[in-house]
XYZ file of C-alpha atoms in Angstrom:
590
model
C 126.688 16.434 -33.112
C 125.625 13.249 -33.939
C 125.102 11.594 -30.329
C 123.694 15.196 -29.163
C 120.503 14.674 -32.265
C 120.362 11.414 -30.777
C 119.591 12.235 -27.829
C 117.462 15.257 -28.380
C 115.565 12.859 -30.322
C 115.164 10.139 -27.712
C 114.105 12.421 -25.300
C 110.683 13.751 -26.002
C 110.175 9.793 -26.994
C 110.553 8.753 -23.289
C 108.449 12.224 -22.314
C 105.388 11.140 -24.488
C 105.316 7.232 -23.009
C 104.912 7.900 -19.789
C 101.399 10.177 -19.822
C 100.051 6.963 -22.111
C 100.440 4.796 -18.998
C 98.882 7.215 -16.724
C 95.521 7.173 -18.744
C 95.175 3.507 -19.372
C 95.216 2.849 -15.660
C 92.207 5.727 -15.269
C 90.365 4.662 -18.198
C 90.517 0.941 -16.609
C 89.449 2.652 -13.365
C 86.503 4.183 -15.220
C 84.771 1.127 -16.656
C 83.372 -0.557 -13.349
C 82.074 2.744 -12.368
C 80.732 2.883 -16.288
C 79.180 -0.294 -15.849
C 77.363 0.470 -12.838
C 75.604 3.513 -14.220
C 74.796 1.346 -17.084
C 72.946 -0.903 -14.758
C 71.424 1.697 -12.653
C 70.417 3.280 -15.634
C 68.816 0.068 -17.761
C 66.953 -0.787 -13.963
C 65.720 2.553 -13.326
C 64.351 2.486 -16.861
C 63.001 -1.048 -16.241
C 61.288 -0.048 -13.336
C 59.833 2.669 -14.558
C 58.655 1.352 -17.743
C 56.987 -1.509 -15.209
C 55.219 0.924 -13.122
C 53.766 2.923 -16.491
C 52.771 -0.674 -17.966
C 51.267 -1.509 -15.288
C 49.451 1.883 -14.583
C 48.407 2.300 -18.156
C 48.044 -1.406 -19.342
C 44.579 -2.648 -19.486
C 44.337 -5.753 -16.415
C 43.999 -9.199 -17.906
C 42.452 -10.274 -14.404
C 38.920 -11.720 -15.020
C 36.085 -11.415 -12.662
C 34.911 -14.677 -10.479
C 30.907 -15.515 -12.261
C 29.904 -17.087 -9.552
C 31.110 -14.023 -7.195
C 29.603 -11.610 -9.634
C 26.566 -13.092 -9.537
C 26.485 -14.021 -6.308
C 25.597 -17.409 -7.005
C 26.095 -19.773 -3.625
C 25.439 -23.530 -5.397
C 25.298 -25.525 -8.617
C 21.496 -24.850 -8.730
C 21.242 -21.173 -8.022
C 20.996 -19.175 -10.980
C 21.052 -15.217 -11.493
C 18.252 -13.448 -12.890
C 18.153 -10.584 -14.882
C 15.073 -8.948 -15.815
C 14.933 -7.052 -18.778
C 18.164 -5.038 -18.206
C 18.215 -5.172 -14.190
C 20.247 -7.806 -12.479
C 17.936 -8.981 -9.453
C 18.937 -9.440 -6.052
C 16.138 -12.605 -6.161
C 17.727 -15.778 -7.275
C 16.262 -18.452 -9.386
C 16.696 -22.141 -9.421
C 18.248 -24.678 -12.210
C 16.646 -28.523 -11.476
C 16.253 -31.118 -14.195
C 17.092 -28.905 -17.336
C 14.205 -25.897 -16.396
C 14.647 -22.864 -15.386
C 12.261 -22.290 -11.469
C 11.713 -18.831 -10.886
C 10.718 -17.626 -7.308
C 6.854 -16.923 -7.118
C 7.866 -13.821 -4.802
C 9.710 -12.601 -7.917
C 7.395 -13.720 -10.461
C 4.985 -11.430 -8.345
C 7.439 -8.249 -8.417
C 8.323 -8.367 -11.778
C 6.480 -10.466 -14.333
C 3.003 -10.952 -13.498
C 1.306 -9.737 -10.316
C -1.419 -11.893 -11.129
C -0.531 -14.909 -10.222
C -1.374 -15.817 -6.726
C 0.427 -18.279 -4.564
C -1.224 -19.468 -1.429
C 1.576 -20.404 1.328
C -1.261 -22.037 3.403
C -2.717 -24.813 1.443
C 0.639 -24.575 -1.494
C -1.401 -23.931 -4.102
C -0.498 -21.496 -7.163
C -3.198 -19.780 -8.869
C -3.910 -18.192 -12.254
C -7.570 -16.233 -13.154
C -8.016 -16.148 -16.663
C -11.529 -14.832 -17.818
C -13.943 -17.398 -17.237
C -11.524 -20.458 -15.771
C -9.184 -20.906 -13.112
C -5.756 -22.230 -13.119
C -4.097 -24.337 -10.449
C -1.182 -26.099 -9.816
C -0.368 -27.953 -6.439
C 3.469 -28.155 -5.172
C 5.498 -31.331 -6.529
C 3.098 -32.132 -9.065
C 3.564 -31.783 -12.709
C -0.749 -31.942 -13.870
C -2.559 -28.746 -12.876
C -6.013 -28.073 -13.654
C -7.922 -25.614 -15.922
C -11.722 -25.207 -14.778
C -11.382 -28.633 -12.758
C -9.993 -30.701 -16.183
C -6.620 -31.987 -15.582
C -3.978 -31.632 -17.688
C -0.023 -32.668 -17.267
C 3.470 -31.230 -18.619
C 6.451 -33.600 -18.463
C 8.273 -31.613 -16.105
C 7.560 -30.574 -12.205
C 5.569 -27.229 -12.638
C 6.157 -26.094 -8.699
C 8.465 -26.783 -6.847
C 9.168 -26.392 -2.532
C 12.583 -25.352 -1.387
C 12.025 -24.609 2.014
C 9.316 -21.711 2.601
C 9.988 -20.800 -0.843
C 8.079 -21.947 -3.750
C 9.468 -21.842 -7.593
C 7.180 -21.715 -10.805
C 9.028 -22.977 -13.894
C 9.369 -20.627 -16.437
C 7.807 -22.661 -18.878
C 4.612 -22.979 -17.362
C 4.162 -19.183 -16.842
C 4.977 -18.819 -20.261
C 1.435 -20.318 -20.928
C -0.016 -16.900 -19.876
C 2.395 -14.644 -19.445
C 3.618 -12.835 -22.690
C 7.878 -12.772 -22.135
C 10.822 -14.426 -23.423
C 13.941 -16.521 -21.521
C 17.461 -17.674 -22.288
C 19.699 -19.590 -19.915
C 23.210 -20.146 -19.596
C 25.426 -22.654 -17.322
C 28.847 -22.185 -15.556
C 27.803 -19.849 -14.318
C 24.183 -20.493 -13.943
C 21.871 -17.181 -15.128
C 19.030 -16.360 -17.080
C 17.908 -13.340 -19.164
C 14.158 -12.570 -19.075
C 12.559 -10.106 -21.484
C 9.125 -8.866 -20.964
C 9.954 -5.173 -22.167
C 9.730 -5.590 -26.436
C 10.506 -2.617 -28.788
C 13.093 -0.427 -29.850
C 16.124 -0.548 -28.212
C 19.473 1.436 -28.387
C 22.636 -1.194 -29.161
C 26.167 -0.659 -29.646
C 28.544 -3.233 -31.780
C 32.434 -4.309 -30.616
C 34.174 -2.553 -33.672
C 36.707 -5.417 -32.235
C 37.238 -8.625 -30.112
C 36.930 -6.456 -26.615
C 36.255 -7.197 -22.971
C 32.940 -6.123 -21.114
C 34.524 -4.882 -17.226
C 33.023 -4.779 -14.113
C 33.590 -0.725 -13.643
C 34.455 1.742 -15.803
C 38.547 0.887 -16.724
C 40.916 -0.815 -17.735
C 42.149 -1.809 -14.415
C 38.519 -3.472 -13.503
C 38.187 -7.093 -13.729
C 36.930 -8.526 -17.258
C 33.192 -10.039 -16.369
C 33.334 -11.233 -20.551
C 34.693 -11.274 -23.761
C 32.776 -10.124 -27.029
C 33.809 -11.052 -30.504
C 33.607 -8.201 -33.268
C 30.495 -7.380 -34.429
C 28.582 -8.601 -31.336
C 25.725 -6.594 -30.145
C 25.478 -4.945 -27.022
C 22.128 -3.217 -24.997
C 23.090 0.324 -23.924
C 22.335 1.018 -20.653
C 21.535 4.478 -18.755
C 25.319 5.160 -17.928
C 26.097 8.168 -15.164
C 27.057 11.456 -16.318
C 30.369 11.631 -14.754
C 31.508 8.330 -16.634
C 33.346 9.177 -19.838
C 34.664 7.325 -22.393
C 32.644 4.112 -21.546
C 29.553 2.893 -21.832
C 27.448 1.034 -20.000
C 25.930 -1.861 -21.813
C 24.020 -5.136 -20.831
C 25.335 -8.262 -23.459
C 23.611 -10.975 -25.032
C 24.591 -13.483 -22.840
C 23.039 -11.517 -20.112
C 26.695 -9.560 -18.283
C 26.277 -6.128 -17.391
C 29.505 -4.161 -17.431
C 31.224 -1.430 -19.282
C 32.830 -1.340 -22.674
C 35.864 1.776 -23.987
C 33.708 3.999 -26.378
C 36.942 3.947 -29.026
C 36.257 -0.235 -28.689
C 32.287 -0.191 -30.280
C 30.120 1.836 -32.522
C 28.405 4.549 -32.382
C 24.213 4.045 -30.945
C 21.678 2.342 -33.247
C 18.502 1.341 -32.657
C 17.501 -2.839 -32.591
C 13.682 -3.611 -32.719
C 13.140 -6.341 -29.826
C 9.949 -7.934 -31.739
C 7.712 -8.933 -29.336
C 6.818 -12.934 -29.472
C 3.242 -13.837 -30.961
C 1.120 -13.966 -27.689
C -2.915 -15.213 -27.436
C -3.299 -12.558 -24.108
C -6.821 -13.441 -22.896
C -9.724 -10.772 -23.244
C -11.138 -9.947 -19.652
C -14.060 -9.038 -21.095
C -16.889 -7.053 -18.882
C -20.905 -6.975 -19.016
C -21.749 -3.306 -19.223
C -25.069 -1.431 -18.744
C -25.781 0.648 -22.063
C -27.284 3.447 -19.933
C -25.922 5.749 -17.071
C -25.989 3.448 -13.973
C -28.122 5.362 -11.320
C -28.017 3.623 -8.102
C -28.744 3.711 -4.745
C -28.239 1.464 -0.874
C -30.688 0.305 0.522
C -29.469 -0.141 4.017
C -31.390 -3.685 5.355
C -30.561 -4.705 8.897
C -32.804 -7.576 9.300
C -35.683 -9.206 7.148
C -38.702 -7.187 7.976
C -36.750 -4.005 6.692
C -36.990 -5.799 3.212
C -40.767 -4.596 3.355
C -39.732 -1.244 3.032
C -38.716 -1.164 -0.438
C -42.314 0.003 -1.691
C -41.642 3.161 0.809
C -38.340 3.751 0.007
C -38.469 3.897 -3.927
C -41.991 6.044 -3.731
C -40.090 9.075 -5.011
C -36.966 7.737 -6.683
C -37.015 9.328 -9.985
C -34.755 7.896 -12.800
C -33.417 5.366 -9.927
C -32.445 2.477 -12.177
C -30.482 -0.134 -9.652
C -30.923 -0.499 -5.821
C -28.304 -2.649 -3.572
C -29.953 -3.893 -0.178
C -27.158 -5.017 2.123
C -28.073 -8.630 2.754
C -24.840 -10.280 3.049
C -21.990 -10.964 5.012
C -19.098 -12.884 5.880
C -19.845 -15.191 8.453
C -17.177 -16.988 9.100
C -13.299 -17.573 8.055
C -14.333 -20.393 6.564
C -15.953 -18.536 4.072
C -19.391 -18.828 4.560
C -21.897 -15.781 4.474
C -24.939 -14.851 6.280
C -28.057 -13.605 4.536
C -31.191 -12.168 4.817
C -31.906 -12.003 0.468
C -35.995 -11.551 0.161
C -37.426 -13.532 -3.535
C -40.110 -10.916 -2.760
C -38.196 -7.858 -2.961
C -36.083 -8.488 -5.786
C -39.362 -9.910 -8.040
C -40.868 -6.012 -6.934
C -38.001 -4.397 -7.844
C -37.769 -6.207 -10.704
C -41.691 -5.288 -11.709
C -40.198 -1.501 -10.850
C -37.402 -1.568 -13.429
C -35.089 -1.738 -11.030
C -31.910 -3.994 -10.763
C -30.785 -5.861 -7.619
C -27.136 -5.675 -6.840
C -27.272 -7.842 -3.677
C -24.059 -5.899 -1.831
C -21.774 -8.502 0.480
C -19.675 -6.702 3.851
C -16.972 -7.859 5.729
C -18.085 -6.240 8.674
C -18.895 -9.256 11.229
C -17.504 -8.624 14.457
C -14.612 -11.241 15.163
C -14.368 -12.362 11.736
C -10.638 -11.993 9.845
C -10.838 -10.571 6.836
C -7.424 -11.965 5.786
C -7.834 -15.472 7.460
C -11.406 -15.823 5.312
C -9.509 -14.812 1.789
C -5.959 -15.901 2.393
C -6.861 -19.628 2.108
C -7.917 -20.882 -1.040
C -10.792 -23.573 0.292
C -12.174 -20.462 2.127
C -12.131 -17.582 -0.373
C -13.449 -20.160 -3.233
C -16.379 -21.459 -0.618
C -17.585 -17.400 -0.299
C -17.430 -17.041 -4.019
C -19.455 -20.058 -4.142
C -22.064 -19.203 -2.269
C -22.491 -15.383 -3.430
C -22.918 -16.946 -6.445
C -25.514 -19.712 -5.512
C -27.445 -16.853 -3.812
C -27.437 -14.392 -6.731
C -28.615 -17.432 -9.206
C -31.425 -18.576 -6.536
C -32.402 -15.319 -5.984
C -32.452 -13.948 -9.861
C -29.869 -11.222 -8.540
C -28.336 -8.964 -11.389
C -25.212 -7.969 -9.948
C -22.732 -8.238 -6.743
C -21.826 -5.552 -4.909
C -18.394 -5.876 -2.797
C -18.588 -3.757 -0.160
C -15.065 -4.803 2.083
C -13.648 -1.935 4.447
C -10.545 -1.393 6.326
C -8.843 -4.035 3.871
C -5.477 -4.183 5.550
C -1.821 -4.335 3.334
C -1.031 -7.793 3.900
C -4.749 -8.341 2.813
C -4.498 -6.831 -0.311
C -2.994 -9.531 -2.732
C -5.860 -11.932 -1.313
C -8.466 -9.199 -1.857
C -7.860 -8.971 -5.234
C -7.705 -12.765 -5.836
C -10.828 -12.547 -4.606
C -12.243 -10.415 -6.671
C -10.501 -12.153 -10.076
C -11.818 -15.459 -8.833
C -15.670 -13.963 -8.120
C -15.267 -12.103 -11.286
C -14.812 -15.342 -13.341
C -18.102 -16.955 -11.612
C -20.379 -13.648 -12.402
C -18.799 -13.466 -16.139
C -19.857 -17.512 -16.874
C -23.335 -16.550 -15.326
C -23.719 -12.974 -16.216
C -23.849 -11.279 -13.354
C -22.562 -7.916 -12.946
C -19.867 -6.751 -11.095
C -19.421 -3.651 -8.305
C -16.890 -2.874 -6.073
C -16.762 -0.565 -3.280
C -13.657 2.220 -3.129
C -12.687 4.557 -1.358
C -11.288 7.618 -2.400
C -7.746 7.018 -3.680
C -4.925 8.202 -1.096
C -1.361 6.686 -0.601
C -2.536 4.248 2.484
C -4.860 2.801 0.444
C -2.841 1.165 -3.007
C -3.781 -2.159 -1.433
C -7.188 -2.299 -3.138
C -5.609 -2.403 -6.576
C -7.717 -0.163 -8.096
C -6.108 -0.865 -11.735
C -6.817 -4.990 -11.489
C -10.440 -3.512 -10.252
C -10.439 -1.874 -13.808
C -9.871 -5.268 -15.351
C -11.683 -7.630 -13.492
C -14.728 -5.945 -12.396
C -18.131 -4.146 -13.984
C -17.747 -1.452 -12.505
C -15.270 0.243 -9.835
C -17.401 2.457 -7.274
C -15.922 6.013 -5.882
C -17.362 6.258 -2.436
C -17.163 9.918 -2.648
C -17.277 11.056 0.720
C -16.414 10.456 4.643
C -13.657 13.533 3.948
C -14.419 13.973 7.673
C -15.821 10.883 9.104
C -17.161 9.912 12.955
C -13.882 9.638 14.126
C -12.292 12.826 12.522
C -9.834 14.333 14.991
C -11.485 18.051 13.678
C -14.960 18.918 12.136
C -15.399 19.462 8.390
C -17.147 18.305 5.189
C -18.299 15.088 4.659
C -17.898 15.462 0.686
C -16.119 19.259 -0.144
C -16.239 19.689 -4.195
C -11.913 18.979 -4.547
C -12.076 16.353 -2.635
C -14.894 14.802 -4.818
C -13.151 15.773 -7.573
C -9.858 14.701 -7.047
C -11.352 11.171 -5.812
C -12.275 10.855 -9.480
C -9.439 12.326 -11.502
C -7.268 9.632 -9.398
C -9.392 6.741 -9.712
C -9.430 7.544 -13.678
C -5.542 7.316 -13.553
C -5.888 3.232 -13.272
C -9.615 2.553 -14.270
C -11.287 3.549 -17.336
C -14.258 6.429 -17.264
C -16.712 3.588 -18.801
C -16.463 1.576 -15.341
C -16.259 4.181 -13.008
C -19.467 5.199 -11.020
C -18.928 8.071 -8.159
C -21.301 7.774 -5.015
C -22.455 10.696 -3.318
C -24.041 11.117 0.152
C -27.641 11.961 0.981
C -26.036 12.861 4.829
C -24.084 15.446 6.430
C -22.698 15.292 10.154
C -23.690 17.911 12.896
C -20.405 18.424 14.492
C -19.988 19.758 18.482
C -16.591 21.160 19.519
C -16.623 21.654 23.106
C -14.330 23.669 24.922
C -11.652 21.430 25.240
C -11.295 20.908 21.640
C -13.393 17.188 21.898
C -14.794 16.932 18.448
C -17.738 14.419 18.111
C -20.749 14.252 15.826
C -24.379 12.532 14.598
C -25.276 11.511 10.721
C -28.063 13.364 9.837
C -30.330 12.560 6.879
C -31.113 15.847 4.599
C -34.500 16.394 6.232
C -32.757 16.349 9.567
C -30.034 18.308 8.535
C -32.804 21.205 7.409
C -34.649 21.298 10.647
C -31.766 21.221 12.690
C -30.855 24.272 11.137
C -34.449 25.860 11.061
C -34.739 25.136 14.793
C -31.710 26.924 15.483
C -32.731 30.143 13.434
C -29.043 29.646 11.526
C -29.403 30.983 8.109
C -27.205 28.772 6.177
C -24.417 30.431 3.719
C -23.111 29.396 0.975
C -19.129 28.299 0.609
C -17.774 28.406 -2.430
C -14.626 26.259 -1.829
C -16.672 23.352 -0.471
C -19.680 24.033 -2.566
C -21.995 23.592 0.193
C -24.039 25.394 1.972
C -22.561 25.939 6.018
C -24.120 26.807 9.557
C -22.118 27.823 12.363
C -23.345 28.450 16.544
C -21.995 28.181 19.544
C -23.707 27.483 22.562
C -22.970 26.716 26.231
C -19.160 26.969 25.724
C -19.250 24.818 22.286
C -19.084 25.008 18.729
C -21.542 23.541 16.557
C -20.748 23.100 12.532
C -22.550 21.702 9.548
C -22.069 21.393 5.948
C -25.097 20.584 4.433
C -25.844 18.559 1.524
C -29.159 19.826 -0.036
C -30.038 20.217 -4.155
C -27.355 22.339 -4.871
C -24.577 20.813 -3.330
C -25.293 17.456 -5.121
C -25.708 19.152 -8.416
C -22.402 20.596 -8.190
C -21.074 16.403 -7.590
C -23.346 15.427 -10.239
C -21.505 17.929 -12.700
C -18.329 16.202 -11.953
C -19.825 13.074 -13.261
C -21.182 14.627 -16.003
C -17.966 16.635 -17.037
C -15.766 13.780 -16.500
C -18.114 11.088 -18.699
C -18.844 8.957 -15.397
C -21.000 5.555 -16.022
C -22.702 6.709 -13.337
C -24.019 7.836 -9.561
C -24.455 6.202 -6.535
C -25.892 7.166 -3.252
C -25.835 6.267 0.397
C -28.092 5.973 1.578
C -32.020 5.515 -0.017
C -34.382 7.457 2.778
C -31.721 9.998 3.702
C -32.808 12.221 0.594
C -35.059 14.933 -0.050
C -37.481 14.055 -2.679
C -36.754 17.044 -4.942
C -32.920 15.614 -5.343
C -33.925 12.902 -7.753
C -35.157 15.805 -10.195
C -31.182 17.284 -9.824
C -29.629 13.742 -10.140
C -32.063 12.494 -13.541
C -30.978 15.991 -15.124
C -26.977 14.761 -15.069
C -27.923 10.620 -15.676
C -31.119 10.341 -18.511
């Protein structure tokens, strides 16, 4: 019994060891392939943790300045103007700041006029004239000299730079500069602005996220313009900062919108200040081809009730050098004078062969014909100047204008008045610059008709009632009522059709205009949407036409002036009118 329990009891001892050596050797088997799920497991997770910080973790990359601003040298310099970064580049020499006179022009002060020819930069204050020659650091004010310790104009090529400094002399802005990389921040736009403040140090990015490069840091509590931002954006704003980067900023990173009051710097602008008439200016052309025609003044003003100015056309440009021709009569202007009348002596541009631009383009030219309209109007005891230039072609307009500032300066010191010829304001014709008229001049004149002139493709009105009308209400948008004077016309054209649709025509005087119609037994009708009076016949195959101006027609112009508070009328021409219109015209100007 005893070896039997023995064994009984040995037995399920040697049954149990053997299944614990079976499962050792598979739990050894297990642990490499353990291991390597481990691994794949702790990379896959790597990875993937990689690929979300790097999808969702802001980019520390920081944008290239000089790339940004596309800046090419150490002396370039970015510009940007108020809160617009400029395409135009400016230049960094000798510790100032050089700013392009092309974009001085654009966006500071169109006033300033830079002559390419004879490299001369000019400024028109009220009654002196600034200059400044290229490379030289004196410029002169009214012919005295006077000197800055800097170069005030620099050449680079065909381009010309005007240091900031000097414009600040007469331009009302402010500037600041950085270096590395080169920009500066100019502010001519002053009052309230909308800011934001970095609730936090943040970055400023090129685009809107966190993936865009970072243009700059701001600390917390820094300042930032808010700029107009596109709808779609969100949760960014678009701001400009103080040191003049443009970017975007995360809305949860700044503060909600304030307002900042940009004070505008203490500024002596000057006072363009004009010599006015203190009565309603009625005047009228007297139309003087050569000097004999001067004797018909007595004639011509017989009937001219309430006529309190008269322009004869005695001069013209000569020559591109600037001189003018004239055929001025002491004689006339001491009768006219005896009459009551004023003498605006008017000045054309309408010399065959003779360049418009090449005459006022140049400096020593445009300054030689203000010259001498002045000399003339002071021998002569003239009271005004009337500037009578046509056809005044885009690329002639910034020299126009010059002229005008630089003529207006002479007749302010000497106090002569003023006048300058329009015509009616239409998109092709900006090139005037009606508004600098406004400033410069006396008075701005409407020529108030040619609607349909002698080259008109198609017959019609020489001055309908809109088209009067909306000659003023446009010229009012840039010049004020006070200076405004509207001309009207004492003509009408006679127009032929023939029957292939040739349109041509003759000026007729009022007088003519009435017999032509008498002699043709037309009964003339009235149109209400031109507010004339119309004939119509045909005859041998073609149409003839005519809207007439006559004493009704004019008094419907002459209650434009009135309703609109006009300083005045003006007519072309004296000896094309009916006697009994000065009665309609002294009922709208006493």
């Amino acid at each position: 019994m005893a070896r039997d329990d023995r064994r009984r009891r040995e037995e399920p001892v040697q049954v149990r060891r053997r299944p614990r050596k079976k499962k050792r050797r598979r739990n050894r088997q297990m642990i490499p392939v353990l291991i390597a799920v481990l691994l794949i497991i702790l990379i896959g997770g790597f990875l993937a943790g990689k690929i979300l910080w790097e999808k969702y973790s802001p980019s520390k990359e920081r944008a290239d300045g000089m790339e940004y601003f596309n800046l090419t040298d150490s002396q370039e310099m970015a510009v940007i103007f108020d809160t617009e970064l400029l395409e135009d580049k400016a230049r960094f020499q000798d510790d100032h700041v050089y700013l392009n006179v092309e974009t001085v022009y654009q966006y500071l002060d169109s006033r300033y006029y830079w002559d390419a020819t004879e490299n001369m930069y000019l400024y028109a204050l009220p009654t002196e004239l600034v200059s400044v020659e290229v490379g030289s650091s004196e410029y002169t004010v009214s012919k005295a000299k006077q000197s800055e310790d800097y170069v005030i104009l620099r050449a680079d090529g065909s381009d010309a730079y005007v240091a900031l400094d000097f414009l600040k002399k007469y331009t009302n802005f402010t500037y600041e500069y950085w270096e590395e990389p080169n920009r500066v921040h100019i502010v001519s736009d002053f009052g309230t602005k909308d800011v934001v403040t970095a609730q936090k140090e943040s970055q400023v990015r090129y685009k809107p996220g966190i993936k865009s490069p970072i243009l700059t840091d701001v600390e917390k509590g820094a300042a930032m313009y808010v700029l107009e931002e596109p709808e779609e954006i969100d949760e960014w704003t678009r701001v400009l900062t103080k040191d003049g980067y443009i970017g975007y900023v995360r809305d949860k990173q700044i503060s909600v919108i304030s307002q900042e009051e940009l004070e505008e710097p203490e500024f002596d602008a000057p006072e363009y200040t004009s010599i006015p008439r203190d009565y309603k200016i009625n005047l009228s052309w007297h139309q003087v081809t050569n000097e004999d025609a001067n004797n018909q003044l007595l004639s011509r003003i017989a009937d001219a009730k309430g006529l309190n100015t008269i322009s004869p056309t005695w001069f013209s440009i000569k020559d591109t050098d600037g001189n003018i021709s004239s055929i001025a009569s002491q004689s006339y202007v001491n009768y006219a004078h005896q009459q009551g009348l004023e003498v605006w002596g008017l000045v054309d541009n309408f010399t065959d062969g003779v360049s418009t631009y090449e005459t006022l383009s140049r400096t020593s030219s445009r300054q030689r014909l203000v010259n001498q309209l002045t000399a003339a109007a002071i021998q002569y005891g003239l009271d005004g100047i009337n500037v009578d230039f046509e056809m005044i072609t885009e690329d002639c307009g910034r020299a126009y204008i010059e002229f005008i500032r630089e003529l207006s300066i002479m007749c302010r010191i000497n106090g002569i008045v003023l006048s300058v010829d329009n015509y009616v304001p239409t998109a092709s014709s900006s090139q005037y610059h009606r508004e600098e008229q406004g400033v410069f001049a006396d008075y701005v004149i409407i020529m108030g008709y040619d609607e349909h002139y002698a080259g008109s493709e198609e017959a019609g009105s020489v001055a309908s009632y809109n088209f009067v009308e909306q000659g003023i209400q446009k010229t009012l948008e840039e010049v004020p009522k006070e200076k405004v004077i509207n001309a009207i016309p004492f003509y009408t054209r006679f127009w032929k059709t023939d029957g292939d649709g040739n349109v041509s025509s003759e000026a007729l005087g009022m007088g003519s205009a009435g017999t032509k119609a008498k002699n043709n037994e037309i009964e003339p009708t009235w149109d209400e949407t031109t507010r004339q009076y119309y004939i119509e016949l045909e005859y041998e195959g073609s149409i003839y036409q005519m809207w007439m101006e006559e004493e009704r027609s004019i008094e419907e112009k002459m209650k434009l002036i009135k309703d609109y508070d006009l300083a005045g009328v003006a007519s072309w021409r004296l000896g094309y009118e009916r006697a009994d219109i000065w009665d309609v015209i002294l009922k709208y100007v006493n």
